[in-house]
Coordinates of C-alpha atoms and ligand atoms in Angstrom, one line a residue:
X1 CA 0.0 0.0 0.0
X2 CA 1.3 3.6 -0.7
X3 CA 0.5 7.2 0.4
X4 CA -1.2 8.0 3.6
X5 CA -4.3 6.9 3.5
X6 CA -4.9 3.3 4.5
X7 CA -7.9 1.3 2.5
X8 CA -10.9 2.1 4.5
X9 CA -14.2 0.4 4.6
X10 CA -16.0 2.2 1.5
X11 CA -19.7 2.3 0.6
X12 CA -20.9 0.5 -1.8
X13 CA -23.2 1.8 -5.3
X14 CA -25.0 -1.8 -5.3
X15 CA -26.1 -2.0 -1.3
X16 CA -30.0 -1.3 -1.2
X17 CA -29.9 0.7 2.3
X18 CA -27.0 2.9 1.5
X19 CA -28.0 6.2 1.7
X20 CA -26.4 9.6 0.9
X21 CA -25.5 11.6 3.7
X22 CA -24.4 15.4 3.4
X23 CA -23.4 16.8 7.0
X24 CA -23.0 20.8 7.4
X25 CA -21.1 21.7 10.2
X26 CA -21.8 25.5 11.4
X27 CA -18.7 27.4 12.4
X28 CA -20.3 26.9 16.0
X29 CA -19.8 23.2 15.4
X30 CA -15.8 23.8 14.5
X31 CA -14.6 26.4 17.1
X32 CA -15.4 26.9 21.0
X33 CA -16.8 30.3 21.5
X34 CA -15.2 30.4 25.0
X35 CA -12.0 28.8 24.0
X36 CA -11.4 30.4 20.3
X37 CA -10.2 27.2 19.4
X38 CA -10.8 24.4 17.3
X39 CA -12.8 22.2 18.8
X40 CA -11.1 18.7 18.4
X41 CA -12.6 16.0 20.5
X42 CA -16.0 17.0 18.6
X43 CA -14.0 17.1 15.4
X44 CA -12.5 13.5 16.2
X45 CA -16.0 12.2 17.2
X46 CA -16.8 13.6 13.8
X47 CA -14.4 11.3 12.1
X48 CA -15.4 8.1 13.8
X49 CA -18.8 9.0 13.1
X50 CA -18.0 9.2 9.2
X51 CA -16.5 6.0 9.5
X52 CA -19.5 4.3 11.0
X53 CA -21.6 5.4 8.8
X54 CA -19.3 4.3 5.8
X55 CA -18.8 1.3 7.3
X56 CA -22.7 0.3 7.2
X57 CA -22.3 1.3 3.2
X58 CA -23.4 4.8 3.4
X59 CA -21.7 8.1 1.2
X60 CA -20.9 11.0 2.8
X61 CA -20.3 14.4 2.1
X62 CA -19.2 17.0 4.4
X63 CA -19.7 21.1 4.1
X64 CA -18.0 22.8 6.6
X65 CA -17.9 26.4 7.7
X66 CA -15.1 27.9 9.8
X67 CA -12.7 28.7 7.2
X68 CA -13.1 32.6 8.7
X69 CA -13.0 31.5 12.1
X70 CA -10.2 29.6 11.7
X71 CA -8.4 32.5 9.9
X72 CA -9.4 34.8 13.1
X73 CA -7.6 32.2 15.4
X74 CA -4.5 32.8 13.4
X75 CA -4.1 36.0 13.4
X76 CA -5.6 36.4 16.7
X77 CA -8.9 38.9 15.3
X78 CA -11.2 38.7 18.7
X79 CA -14.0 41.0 16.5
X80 CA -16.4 39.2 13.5
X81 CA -14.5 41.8 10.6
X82 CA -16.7 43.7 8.5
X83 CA -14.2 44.4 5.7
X84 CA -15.6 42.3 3.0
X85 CA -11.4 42.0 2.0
X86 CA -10.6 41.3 5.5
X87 CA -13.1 38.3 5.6
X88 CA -11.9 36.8 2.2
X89 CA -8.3 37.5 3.4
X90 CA -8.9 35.4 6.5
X91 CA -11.3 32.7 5.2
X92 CA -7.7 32.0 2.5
X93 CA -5.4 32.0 5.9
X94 CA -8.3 29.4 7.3
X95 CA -9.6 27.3 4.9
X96 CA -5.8 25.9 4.6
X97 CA -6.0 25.0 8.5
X98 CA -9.5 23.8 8.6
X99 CA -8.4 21.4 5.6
X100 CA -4.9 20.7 6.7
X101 CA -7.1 19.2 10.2
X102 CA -9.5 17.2 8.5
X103 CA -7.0 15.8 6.4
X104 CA -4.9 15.0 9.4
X105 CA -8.4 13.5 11.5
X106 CA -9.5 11.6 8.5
X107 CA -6.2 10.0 7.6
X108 CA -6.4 8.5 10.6
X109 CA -9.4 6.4 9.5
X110 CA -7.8 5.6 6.5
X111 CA -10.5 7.6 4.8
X112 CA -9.0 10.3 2.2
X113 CA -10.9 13.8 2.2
X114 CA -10.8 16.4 -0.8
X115 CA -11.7 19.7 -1.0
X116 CA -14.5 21.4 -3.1
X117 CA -14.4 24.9 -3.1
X118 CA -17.5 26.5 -5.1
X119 CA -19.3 29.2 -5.6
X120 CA -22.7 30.0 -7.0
X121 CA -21.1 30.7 -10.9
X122 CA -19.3 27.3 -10.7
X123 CA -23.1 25.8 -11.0
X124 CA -24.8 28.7 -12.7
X125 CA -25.8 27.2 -15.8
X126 CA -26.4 23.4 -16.9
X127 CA -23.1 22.3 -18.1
X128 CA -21.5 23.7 -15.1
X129 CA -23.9 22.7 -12.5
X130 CA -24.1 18.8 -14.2
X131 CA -19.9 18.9 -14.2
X132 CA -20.2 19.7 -10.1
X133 CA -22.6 17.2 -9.7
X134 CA -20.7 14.5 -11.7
X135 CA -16.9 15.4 -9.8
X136 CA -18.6 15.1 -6.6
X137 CA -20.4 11.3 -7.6
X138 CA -17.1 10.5 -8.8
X139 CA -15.4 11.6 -5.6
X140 CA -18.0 9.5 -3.5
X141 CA -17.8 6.2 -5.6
X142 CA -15.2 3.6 -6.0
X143 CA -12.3 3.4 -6.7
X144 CA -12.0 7.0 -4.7
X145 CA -14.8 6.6 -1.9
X146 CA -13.7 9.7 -0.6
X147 CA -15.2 12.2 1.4
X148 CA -15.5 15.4 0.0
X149 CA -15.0 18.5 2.1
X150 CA -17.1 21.7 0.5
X151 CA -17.5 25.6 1.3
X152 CA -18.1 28.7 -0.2
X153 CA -14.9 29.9 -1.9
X154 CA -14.8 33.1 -0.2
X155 CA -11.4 34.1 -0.8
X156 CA -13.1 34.8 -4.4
X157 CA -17.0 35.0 -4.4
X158 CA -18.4 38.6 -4.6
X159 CA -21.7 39.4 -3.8
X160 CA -23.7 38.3 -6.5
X161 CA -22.2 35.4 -7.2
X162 CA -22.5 34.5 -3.1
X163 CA -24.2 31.2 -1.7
X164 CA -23.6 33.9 1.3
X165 CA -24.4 31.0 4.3
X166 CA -23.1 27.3 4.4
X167 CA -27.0 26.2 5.3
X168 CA -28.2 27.2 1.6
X169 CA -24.6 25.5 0.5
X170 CA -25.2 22.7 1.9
X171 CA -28.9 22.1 0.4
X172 CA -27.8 22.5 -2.9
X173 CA -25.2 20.3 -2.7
X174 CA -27.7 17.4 -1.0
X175 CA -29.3 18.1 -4.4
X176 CA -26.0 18.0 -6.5
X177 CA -25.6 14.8 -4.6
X178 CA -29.1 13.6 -4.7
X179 CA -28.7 13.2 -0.8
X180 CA -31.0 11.1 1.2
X181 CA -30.5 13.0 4.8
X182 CA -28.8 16.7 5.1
X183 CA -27.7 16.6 8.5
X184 CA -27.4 20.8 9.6
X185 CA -25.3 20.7 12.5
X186 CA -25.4 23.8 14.9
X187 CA -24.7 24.8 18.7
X188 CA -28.7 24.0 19.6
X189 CA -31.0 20.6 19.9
X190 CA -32.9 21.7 16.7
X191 CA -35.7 24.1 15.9
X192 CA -37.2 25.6 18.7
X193 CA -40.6 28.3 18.8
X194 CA -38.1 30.9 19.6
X195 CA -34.3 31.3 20.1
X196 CA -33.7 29.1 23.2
X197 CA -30.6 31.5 23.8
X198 CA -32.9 34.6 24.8
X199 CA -36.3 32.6 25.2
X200 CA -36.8 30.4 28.2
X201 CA -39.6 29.5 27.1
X202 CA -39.0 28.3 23.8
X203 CA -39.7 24.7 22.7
X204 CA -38.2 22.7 20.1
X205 CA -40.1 21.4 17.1
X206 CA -40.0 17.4 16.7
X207 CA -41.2 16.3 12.7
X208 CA -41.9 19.2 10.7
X209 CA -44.1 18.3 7.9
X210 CA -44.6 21.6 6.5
X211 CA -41.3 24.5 6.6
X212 CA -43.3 27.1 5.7
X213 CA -45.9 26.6 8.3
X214 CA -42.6 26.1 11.0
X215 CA -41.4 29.1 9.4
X216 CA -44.5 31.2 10.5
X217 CA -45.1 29.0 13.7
X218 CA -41.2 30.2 15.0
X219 CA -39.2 33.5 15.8
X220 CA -36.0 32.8 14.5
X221 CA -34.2 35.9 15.0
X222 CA -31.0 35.9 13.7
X223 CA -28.9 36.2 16.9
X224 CA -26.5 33.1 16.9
X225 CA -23.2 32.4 18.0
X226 CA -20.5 35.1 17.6
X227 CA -18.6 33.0 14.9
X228 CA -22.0 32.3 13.0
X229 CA -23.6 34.2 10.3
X230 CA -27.1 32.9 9.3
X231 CA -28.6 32.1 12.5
X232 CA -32.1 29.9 11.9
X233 CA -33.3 31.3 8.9
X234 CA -30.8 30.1 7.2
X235 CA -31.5 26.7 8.3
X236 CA -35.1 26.7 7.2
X237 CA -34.5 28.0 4.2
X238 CA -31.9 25.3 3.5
X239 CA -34.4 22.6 4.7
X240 CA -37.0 24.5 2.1
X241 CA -34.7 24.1 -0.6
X242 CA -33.5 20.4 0.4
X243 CA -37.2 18.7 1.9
X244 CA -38.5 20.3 -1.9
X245 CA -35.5 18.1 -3.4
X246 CA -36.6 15.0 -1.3
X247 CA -33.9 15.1 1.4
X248 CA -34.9 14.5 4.6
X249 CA -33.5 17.2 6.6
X250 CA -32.6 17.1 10.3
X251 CA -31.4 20.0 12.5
X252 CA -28.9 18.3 15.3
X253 CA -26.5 19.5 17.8
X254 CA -23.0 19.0 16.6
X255 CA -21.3 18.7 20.0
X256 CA -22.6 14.6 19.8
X257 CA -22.2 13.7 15.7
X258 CA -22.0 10.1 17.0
X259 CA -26.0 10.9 17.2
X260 CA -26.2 11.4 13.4
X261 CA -25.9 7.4 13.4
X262 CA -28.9 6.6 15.5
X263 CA -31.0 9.2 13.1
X264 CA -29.9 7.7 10.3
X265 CA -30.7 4.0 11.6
X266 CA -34.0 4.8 12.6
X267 CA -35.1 6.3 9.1
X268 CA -37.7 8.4 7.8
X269 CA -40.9 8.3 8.7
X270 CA -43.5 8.8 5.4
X271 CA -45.6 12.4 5.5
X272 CA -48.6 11.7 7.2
X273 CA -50.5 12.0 3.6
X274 CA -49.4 8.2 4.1
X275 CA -51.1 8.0 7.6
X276 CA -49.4 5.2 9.0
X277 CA -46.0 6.7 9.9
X278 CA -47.9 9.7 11.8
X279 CA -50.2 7.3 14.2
X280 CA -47.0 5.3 15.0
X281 CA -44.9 8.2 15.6
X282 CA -48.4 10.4 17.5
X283 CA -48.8 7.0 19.8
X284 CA -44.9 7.1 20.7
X285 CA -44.4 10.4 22.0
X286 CA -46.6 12.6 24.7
X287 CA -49.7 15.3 24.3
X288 CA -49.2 18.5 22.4
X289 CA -51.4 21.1 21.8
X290 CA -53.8 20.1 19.2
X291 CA -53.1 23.5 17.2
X292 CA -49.4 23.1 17.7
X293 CA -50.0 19.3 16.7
X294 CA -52.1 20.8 13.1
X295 CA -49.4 23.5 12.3
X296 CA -45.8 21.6 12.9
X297 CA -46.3 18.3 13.3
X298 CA -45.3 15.9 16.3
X299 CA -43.5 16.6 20.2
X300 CA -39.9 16.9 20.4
X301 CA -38.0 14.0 19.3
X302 CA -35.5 12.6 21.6
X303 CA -32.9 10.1 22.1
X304 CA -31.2 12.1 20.4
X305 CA -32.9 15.0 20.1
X306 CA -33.3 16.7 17.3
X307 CA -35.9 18.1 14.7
X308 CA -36.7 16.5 11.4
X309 CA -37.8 18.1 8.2
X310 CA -39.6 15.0 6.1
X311 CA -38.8 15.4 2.3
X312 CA -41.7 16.5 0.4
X313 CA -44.5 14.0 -0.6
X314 CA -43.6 14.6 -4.1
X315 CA -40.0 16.1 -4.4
X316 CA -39.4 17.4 -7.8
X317 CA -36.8 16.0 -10.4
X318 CA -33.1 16.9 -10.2
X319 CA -33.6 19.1 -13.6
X320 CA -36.6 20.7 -12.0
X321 CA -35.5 21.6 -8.7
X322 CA -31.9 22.4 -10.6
X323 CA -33.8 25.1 -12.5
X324 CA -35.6 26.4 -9.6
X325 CA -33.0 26.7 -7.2
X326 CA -29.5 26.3 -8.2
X327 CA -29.2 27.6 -12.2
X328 CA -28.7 31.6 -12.3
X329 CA -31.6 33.3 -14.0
X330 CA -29.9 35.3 -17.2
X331 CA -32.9 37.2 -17.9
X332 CA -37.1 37.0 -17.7
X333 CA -39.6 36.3 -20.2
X334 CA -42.6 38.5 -18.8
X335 CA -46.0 36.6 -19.1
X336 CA -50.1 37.4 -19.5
X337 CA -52.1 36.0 -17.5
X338 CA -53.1 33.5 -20.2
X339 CA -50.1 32.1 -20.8
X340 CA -49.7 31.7 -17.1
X341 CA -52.7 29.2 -16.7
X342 CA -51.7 27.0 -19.8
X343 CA -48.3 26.2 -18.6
X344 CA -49.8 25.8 -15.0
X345 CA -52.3 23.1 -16.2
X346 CA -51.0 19.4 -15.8
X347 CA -51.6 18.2 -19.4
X348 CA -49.7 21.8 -20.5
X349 CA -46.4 19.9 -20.3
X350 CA -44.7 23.3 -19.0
X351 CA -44.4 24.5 -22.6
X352 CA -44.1 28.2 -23.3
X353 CA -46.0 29.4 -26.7
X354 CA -44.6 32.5 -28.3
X355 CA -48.2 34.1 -28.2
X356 CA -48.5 34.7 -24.5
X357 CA -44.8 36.5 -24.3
X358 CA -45.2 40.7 -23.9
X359 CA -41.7 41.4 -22.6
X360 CA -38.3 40.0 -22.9
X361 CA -35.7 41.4 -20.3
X362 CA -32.0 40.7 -19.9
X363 CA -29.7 39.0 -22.4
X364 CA -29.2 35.1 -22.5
X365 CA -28.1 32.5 -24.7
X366 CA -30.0 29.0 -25.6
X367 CA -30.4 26.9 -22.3
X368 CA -29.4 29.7 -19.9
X369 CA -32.0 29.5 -17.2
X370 CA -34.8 32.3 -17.4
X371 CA -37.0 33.5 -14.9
X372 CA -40.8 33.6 -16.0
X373 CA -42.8 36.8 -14.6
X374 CA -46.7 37.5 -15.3
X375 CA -47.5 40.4 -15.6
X376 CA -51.3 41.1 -14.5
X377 CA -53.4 44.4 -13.8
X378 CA -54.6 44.6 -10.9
X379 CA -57.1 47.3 -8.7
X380 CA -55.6 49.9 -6.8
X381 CA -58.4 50.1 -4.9
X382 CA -59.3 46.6 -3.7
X383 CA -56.4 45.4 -1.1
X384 CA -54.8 43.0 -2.1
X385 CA -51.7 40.5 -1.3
X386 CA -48.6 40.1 -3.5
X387 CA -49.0 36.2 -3.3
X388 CA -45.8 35.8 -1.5
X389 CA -47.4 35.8 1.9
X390 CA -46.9 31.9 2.7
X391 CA -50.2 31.3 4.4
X392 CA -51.8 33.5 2.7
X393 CA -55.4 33.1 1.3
X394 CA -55.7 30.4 -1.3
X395 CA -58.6 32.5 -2.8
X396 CA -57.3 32.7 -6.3
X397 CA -55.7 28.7 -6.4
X398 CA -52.9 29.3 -8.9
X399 CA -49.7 27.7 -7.9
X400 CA -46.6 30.3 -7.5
X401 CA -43.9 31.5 -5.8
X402 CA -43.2 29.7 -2.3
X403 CA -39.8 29.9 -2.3
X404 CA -39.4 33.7 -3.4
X405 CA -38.9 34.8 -0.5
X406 CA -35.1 32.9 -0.1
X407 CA -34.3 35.4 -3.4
X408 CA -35.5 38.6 -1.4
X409 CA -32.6 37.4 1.7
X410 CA -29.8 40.4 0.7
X411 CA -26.5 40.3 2.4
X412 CA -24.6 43.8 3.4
X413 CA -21.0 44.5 2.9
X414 CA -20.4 43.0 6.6
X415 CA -21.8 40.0 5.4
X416 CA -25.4 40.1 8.1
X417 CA -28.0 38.3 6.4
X418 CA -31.1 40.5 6.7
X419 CA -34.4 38.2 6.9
X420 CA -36.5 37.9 3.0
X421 CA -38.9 40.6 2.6
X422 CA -41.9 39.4 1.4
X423 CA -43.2 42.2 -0.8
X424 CA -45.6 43.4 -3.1
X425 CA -44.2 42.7 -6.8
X426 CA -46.6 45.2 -8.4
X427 CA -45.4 47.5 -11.4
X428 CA -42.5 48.8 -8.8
X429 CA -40.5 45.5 -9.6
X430 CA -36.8 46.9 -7.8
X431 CA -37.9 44.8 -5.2
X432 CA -37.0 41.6 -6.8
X433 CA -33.5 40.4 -6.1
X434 CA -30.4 41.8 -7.7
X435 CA -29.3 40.0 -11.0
X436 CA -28.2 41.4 -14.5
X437 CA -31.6 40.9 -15.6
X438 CA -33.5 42.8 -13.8
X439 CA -37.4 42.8 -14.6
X440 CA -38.4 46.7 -15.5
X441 CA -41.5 47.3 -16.7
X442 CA -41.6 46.0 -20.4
X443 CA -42.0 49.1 -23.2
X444 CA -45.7 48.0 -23.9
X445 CA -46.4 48.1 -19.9
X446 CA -44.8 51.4 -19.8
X447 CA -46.7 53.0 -22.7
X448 CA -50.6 51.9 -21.7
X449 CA -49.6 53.3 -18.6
X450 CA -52.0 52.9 -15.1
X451 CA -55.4 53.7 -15.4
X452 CA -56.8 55.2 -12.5
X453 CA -58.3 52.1 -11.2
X454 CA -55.8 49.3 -11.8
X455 CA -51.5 49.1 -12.1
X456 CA -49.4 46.9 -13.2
X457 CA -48.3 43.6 -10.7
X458 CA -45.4 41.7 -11.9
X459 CA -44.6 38.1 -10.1
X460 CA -42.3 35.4 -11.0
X461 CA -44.1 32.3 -11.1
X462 CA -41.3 30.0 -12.3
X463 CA -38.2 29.4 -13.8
X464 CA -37.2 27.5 -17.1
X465 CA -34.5 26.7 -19.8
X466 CA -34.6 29.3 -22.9
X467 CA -34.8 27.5 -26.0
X468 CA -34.4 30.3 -28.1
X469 CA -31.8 32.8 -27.2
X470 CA -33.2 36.6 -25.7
X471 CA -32.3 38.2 -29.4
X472 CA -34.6 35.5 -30.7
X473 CA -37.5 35.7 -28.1
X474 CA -37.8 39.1 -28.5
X475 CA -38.7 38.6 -31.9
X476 CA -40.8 36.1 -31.8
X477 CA -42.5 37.3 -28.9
X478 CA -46.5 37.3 -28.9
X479 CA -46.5 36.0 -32.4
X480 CA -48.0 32.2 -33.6
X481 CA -45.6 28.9 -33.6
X482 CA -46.6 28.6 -37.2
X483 CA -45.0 32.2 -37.8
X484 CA -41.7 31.6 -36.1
X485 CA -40.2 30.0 -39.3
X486 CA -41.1 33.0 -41.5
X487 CA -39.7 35.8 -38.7
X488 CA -36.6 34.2 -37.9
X489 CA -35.8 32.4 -41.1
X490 CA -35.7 28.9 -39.1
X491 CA -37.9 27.3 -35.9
X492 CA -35.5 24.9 -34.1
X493 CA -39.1 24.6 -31.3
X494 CA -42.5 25.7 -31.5
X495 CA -41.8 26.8 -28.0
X496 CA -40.0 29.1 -26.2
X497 CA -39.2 27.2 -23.3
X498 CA -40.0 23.4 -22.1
X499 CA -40.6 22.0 -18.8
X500 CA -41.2 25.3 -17.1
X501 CA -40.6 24.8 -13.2
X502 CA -43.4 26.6 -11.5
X503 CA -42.8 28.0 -7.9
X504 CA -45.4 26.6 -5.4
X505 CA -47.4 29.4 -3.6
X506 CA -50.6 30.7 -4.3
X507 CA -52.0 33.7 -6.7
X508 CA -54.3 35.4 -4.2
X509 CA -56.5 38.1 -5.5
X510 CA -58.0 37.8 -9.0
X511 CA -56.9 40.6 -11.3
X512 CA -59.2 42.9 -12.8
X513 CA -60.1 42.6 -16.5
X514 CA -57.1 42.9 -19.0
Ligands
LIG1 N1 -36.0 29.6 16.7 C1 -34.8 29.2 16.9 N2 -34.5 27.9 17.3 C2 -33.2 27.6 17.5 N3 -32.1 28.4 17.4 C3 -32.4 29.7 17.1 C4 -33.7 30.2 16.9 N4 -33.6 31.5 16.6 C5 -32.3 31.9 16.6 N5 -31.5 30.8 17.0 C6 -30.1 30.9 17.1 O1 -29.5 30.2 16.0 C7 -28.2 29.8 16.4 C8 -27.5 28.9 15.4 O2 -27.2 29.6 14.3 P1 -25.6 30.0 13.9 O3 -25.0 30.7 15.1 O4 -25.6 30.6 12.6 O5 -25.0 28.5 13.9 P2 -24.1 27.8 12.9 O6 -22.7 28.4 13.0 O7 -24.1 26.4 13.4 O8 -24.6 27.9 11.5 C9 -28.4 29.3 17.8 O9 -27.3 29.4 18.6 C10 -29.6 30.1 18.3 O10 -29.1 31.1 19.2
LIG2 N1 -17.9 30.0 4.3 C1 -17.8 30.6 5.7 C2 -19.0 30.2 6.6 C3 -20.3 30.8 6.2 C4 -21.4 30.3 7.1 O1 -22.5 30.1 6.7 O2 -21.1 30.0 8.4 P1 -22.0 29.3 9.5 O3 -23.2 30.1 9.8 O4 -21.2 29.1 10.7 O5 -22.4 27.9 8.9 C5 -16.5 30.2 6.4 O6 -16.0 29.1 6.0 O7 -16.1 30.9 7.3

C-alpha cells in the first residue's frame, strides 16, 4: 500500500440501504466560543462518526464552515471583521487550517478527504452545474470513496455570485448529490418556537411536515453564536430548498455527531398524507397542543434530540429543482395571465408558446435558465396580497412562488444576512433580487400606462430553460408557432421554453379585467 491513507471500509453503489448523507457543520460546530479554538474531540468524534456510517455502506459528504473562524484564530482577530477583504483575506489564511485538520483527522481512519471549493457561478448554468454534480459522484464512488470537504470559496466569491451561508450551500449540494438525509449541524437541539438562547420559554419542534408553516409557527431571530452568520433562517430555508428536493433534513446538535448514526438507523418516517408513519410516531411520543400538533407536526423528538424536516410528498426532479433553485436566472420572459394558466395546467407539459410572451428582459443564450414573470393588472383600490405571503389566502388557487422569498434574503458588505422581505411585486418590480436581468416594466407596460383604477403587478411564477436565445424571443414574442419560421428564417421549437418549473405558492387576488 502507498500514500497516507490506508484502504478504509467504503460504501458500496450496489447495497439497497446505503444512503447519501451530506453533513454541514456551522462554524459553532468547528470552534469553542469560549475557547477560540478548534474544537477537536468534537471534530474526532466527527471522524469516527463518518466512518460508521461508511462502514454500514453509506456516502458522505461534508460542508464545513469555519474557514473565517479559523483564519481569526491565526491572526488572533477577537471582532467578526466587517471588511468584506478582511473576511476573504482570512477565510484564504483558514480554509488551509481547517483542511490541513480534517485531512490529518480523517487519515487516521484511513479515509482520504478532498476539497470542493464552489461558488454559486461554478453551477450557474447546466453544463456547469451537471460537471459539479458528476466530480462530486465521482469523488464519492469507488475506486475513490472519498469524502469530499465543501465551502463557499470566499477568498473569491463577490456578492452576487455568493451562496452567502453554508446552510443554503449545503442544500444545494444534497441536491448536487441527490442526498437522502442533510444533517445541519449547529450549537442547539434543533428548531425551537423561539431562540432558546434569549427565550426560556422556547420549545423545540420534533417532525416538521410543512417548513413554511414552522417558518411562521417560529421567531428565528438571527442572533446566533458570535462566529456564526445565518442564524435559523438560514436553516429553514436550506431545509426549504432540500425537503422540496426529497432530502430528509434534520437540525442536530454538533457537539454529539456520533447521534447522526442513530438518526440515520431509525429512518424516515412517510408524510402523514401516508397516515401510518404519523399514528405510530403520535402514539410514541406525549400530548401536544392540538393546534401546535395541526401547524408543525409531532412533540420533540428525543434520544437524540433533534428536529426533522420530512422530504416533500412529491419532491421534484433533479432538472426541476436544478432550474428552480441552483441555475442563475440570465434574464425573464414576462408573461399574460393567459399564458400563465396553460403552462400551470398538468396536461400543458410546461411548454411556453410565443403568443402569451409581452416582454423579454435581460440577455441570454439558448439553455441559460430564465425566470418567468406574469404580468397582470390589478385594482388599486381593492387590497390585495402580492402572493408571496406563505399562508396566505388560497382564494385565487394558482400555484406560485413559495420559495421567493429565499431570493428577497440580501446580504450587506459586513456579510449580516437581513431576513427575505416578502413584498408586493406590483409594477415597482426593484424589489425583486439583484441579477443582471433585472425585470423593468416591459416598453408595452410602460406605454398603456396605469389607469386610474388598476396598475401593473409583476410576479415570478417560475423558472425555465430558454430555448431560443433573448435576441430570438424578442422577436418572436407574442407572435404564432406557425410564424416563427417566416420571422426568424428557421424554428428549431414551437416553443420558447420546455418543462417550465413553476414555484409553489398561491396567486391570491383575482386581477381585474385585461
Ligand atoms: N427559533 C430558533 N431555534 C433555534 N435556534 C435559534 C432560533 N432563533 C435563533 N436561533 C439561534 O441560531 C443559532 C444557530 O445559528 P448559527 O450561530 O448561525 O449557527 P451555525 O454556526 O451552526 O450555522 C443558535 O445558537 C440560536 O441562538
Ligand atoms: N464560508 C464561511 C462560513 C459561512 C457560514 O454560513 O457560516 P455558519 O453560519 O457558521 O455555517 C466560512 O467558512 O467561514
Amino acid at each position: 500500500m502507498t500514500g497516507a491513507h490506508a484502504p478504509a471500509a467504503g460504501p458500496s453503489h450496489t447495497n439497497p440501504t446505503s444512503k447519501t448523507i451530506v453533513i454541514k457543520l456551522g462554524t459553532s460546530s468547528i470552534i469553542s466560543e469560549s475557547t477560540q479554538l478548534p474544537k477537536i474531540a468534537i471534530l474526532s468524534s466527527l471522524v469516527e462518526t463518518c466512518h460508521k456510517l461508511r462502514s454500514l455502506g453509506h456516502r458522505v459528504v461534508i460542508v464545513c464552515s469555519g474557514a473565517i473562524g479559523m483564519g481569526r484564530i491565526r491572526m488572533s482577530i477577537t471582532e467578526r471583521p466587517k471588511a468584506l477583504g478582511e473576511r476573504q483575506a482570512l477565510a484564504a489564511l483558514g480554509q488551509l487550517r481547517l483542511i490541513a485538520l480534517w485531512d490529518s483527522l480523517f487519515s487516521t481512519v484511513g479515509i482520504p478527504v478532498a476539497q470542493v471549493l464552489l461558488t454559486r457561478n461554478d453551477i450557474a448554468d447546466r453544463p456547469r452545474y451537471n460537471n459539479a454534480r458528476t466530480t462530486l459522484d465521482t469523488l464519492i464512488s469507488p475506486p475513490f470513496d472519498a469524502i469530499p470537504i465543501v465551502n463557499e470559496n470566499d477568498t473569491v466569491s463577490v456578492s452576487e455570485l455568493r451562496f452567502g451561508d453554508n446552510d443554503t450551500l449545503s442544500a444545494i449540494t444534497a441536491g448536487l448529490v441527490d442526498a437522502d438525509f442533510l444533517f445541519l449541524c449547529t450549537d442547539v437541539d434543533g428548531l425551537y418556537t423561539g431562540n432558546p438562547r434569549s427565550d426560556p420559554n422556547a420549545r423545540r419542534l420534533g417532525v416538521v411536515e410543512d417548513v413554511a408553516a414552522a417558518r411562521k409557527a417560529v421567531s428565528v431571530a438571527t442572533m446566533g453564536s458570535s462566529f456564526g452568520t445565518g442564524g435559523m433562517q438560514t436553516k429553514l430555508i436550506a431545509a426549504e430548498l432540500a425537503t422540496a428536493a426529497g432530502v430528509a433534513t434534520v437540525i442536530i446538535n454538533g457537539e454529539h455527531p456520533e447521534n447522526i448514526v442513530k438518526v440515520v438507523e431509525r429512518g424516515i418516517p412517510p408524510s402523514s398524507s401516508t397516515g401510518a408513519a404519523k399514528m405510530d410516531l403520535a402514539s410514541s411520543v406525549s400530548s401536544l397542543a392540538e393546534e401546535k400538533k395541526a401547524l408543525i407536526g409531532y412533540p420533540p423528538l428525543e434520544d437524540p434530540a433533534h428536529t426533522l424536516f420530512l422530504p416533500t410528498a412529491n419532491p421534484l426532479s433533479s432538472r426541476k429543482w436544478s432550474i428552480l433553485h441552483a441555475l442563475h436566472p440570465a434574464g425573464a420572459l414576462i408573461i399574460d395571465e393567459g399564458a400563465f394558466n396553460r403552462i400551470a395546467r398538468a396536461d400543458s407539459g410546461g411548454r411556453l408558446l410565443p403568443a402569451g410572451v409581452v416582454g423579454v428582459e435581460g440577455n441570454w443564450e439558448r439553455m441559460q435558465a430564465i425566470r418567468l414573470v406574469v404580468r397582470r393588472r390589478i385594482s388599486k383600490s381593492v387590497p390585495h396580497t402580492s402572493g408571496l405571503e406563505e399562508g396566505a389566502p388560497l382564494s385565487g388557487s394558482i400555484p406560485i412562488a413559495r420559495s421567493l422569498g429565499q431570493y428577497l434574503l440580501r446580504t450587506d458588505e459586513a456579510g449580516t444576512r437581513t431576513p427575505p422581505v416578502i413584498d408586493s411585486l406590483r409594477k415597482d418590480v426593484s424589489v425583486l433580487p439583484p441579477s443582471p436581468a433585472r425585470v423593468e416594466p416591459t416598453p408595452e407596460a410602460a406605454q398603456a400606462g396605469e389607469g386610474e383604477d388598476w396598475e401593473w403587478q409583476l410576479i415570478e411564477v417560475g423558472r425555465a430553460l430558454a430555448n431560443y436565445t433573448s435576441i430570438e424571443s424578442e422577436r418572436i414574442k407574442g407572435i404564432k408557432s406557425s410564424q416563427i419560421s417566416a420571422t426568424l428564417g428557421y424554428a428549431d421549437s414551437d416553443y420558447l421554453t420546455d418543462q417550465v418549473a413553476l414555484h409553489t405558492l398561491v396567486l391570491p387576488s383575482p386581477s381585474v379585467s385585461d
